[in-house]
C-alpha positions as MATLAB code, in Angstrom:
seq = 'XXXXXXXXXXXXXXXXXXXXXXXXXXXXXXXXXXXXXXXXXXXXXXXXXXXXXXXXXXXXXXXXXXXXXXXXXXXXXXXXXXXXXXXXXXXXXXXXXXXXXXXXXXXXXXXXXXXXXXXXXXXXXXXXXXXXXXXXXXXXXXXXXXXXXXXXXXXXXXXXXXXXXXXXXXXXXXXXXXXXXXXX';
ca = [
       0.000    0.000    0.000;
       1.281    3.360   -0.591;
       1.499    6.367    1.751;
      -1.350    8.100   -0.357;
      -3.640    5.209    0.373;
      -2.625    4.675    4.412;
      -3.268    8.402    4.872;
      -7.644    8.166    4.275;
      -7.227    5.160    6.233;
      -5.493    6.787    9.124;
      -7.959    9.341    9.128;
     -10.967    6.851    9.085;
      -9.688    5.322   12.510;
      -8.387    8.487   14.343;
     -12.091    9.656   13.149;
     -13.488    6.466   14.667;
     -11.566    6.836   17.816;
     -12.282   10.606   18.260;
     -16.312    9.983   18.046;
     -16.246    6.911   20.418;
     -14.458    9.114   23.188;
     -16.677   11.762   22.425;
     -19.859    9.225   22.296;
     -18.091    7.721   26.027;
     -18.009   11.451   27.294;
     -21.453   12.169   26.367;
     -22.931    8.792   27.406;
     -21.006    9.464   30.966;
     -21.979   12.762   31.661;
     -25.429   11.864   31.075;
     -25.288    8.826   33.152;
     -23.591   11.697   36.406;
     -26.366   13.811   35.920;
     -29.052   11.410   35.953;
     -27.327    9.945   39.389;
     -27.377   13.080   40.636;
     -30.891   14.256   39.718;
     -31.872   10.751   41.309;
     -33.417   11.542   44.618;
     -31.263   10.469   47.103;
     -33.114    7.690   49.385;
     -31.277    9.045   52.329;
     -32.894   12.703   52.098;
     -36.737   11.422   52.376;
     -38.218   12.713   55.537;
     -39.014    9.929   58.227;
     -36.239    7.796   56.193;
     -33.741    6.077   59.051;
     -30.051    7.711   59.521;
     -27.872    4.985   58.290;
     -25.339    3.993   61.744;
     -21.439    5.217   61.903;
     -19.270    5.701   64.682;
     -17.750    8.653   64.871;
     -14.387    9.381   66.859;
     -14.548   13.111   68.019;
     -11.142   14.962   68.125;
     -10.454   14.447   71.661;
     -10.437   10.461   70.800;
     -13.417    9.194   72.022;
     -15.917    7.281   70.021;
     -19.582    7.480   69.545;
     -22.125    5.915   67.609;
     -25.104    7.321   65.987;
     -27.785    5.174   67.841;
     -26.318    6.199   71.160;
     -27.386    9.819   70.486;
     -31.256    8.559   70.001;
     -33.282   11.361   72.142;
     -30.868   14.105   70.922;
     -31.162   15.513   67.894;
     -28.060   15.243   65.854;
     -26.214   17.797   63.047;
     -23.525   15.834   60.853;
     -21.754   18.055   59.066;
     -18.812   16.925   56.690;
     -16.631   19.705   55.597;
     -12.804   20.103   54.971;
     -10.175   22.984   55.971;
      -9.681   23.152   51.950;
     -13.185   23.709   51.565;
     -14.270   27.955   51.031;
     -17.174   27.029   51.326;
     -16.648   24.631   54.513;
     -15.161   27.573   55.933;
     -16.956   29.934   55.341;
     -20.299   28.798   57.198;
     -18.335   26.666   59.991;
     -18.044   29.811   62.875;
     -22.168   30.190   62.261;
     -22.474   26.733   62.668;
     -20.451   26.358   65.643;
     -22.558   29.036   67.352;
     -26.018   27.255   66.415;
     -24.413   23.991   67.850;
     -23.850   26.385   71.042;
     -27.265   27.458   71.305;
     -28.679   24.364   70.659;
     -26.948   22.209   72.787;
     -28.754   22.804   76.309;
     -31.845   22.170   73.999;
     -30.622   18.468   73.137;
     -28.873   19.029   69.869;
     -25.482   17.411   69.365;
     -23.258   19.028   66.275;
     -20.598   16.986   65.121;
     -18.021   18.557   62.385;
     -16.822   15.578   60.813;
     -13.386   16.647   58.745;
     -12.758   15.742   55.595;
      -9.042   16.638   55.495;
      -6.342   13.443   54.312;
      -3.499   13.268   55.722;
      -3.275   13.521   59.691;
      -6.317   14.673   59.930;
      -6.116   15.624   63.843;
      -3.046   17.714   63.683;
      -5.036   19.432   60.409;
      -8.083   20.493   62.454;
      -6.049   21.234   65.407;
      -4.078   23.836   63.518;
      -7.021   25.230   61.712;
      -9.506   25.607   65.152;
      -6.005   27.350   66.718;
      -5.336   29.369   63.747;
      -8.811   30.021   62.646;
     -11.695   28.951   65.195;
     -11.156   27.587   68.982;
     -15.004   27.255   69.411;
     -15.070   24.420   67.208;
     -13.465   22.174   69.872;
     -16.439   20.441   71.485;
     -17.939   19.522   67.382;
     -15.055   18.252   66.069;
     -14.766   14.687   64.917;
     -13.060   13.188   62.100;
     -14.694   11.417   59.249;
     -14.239    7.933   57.901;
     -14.972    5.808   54.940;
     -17.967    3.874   56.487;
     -19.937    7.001   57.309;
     -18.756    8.850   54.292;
     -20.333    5.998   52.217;
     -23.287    5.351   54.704;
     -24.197    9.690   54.222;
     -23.363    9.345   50.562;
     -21.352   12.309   50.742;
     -19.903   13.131   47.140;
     -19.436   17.034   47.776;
     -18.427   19.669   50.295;
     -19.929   20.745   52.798;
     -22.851   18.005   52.957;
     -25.005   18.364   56.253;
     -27.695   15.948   57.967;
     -30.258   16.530   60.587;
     -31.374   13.565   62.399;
     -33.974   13.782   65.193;
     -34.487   11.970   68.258;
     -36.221    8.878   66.973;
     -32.841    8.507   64.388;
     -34.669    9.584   61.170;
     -33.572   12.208   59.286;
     -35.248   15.320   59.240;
     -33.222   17.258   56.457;
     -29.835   17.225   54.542;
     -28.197   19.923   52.055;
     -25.013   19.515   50.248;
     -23.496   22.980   49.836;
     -23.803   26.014   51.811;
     -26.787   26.529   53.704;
     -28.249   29.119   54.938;
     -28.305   29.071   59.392;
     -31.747   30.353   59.308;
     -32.640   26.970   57.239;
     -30.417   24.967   59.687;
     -31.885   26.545   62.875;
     -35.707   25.924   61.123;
     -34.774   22.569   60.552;
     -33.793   22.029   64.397;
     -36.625   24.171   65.577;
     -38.889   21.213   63.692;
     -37.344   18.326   65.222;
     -37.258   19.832   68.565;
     -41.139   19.662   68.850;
];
């Protein structure tokens, strides 16, 4: 075969190649958004909190079922996160006026790495308050929350069921609404 004829044929399977990435891309980005749009079976009101243990900075461990009767905020959030830190010093001061009211906050990190040292550095640098709420996530309840973005927060009320969730920013009016409703 000579170069003249190889050349079309080159073209024919780089052509080939190029549309079944392009077909892959499409066919993938479809199939994201139409997992995301899915309605997530976690969010329904009533629906049960999945269980995770959480270990809180200071070490200790606690599971979700041992904080029936209290209502519980999970929020997962990073110190890479704007967004994370952005809303974390209102948050801390709703988990302070909340908690004589039953509420338990828990601030579960995101960070890799040493994840202790991380938040340690960020509450001294950045946010002391955050002490008493911080806990570091893990894999299990990562999974078990179906947390694929930053921040992602739950409310679970006394009975274990979850009340309301909200990946991204939210608004601390919302937040406090949300625990005014599962307080009643």
């Amino acid at each position: 075969m000579s170069e003249a004829e190889e050349e079309p044929k080159n073209n024919v399977v780089a052509g080939v190649i190029t549309a079944l990435l392009a077909l892959g891309l499409v066919v993938g980005g479809v199939l994201m958004a139409f997992d995301e749009k899915r309605p997530n079976q976690l969010t329904r009101d009533g629906a049960l909190a999945p269980e995770a243990t959480i270990e809180r900075l200071d070490g200790t461990k606690v599971t979700l079922s041992s904080l029936r009767g209290k209502v519980v905020v999970l929020d997962f959030w990073a110190t890479w996160c704007p967004p994370c830190i952005e809303e974390m010093p209102e948050l801390v001061k709703v988990g302070q006026d909340y908690a004589s009211k039953g509420v338990v906050l828990l601030a579960l990190s995101e960070d890799d790495g040493d994840t202790k040292a991380i938040v340690r550095e960020f509450m001294q640098a950045r946010l002391p308050q955050l002490a008493p709420f911080a806990a570091l996530s893990n894999l299990d309840a990562e999974d078990a929350y179906r947390v694929r973005a930053l921040p992602t927060l739950f409310i679970i009320d006394r009975e274990g069921k979850l009340v309301a969730s909200r990946q991204g920013q939210v608004s601390m009016d919302e937040v406090r609404g949300w625990l005014d409703e599962a307080l009643r």
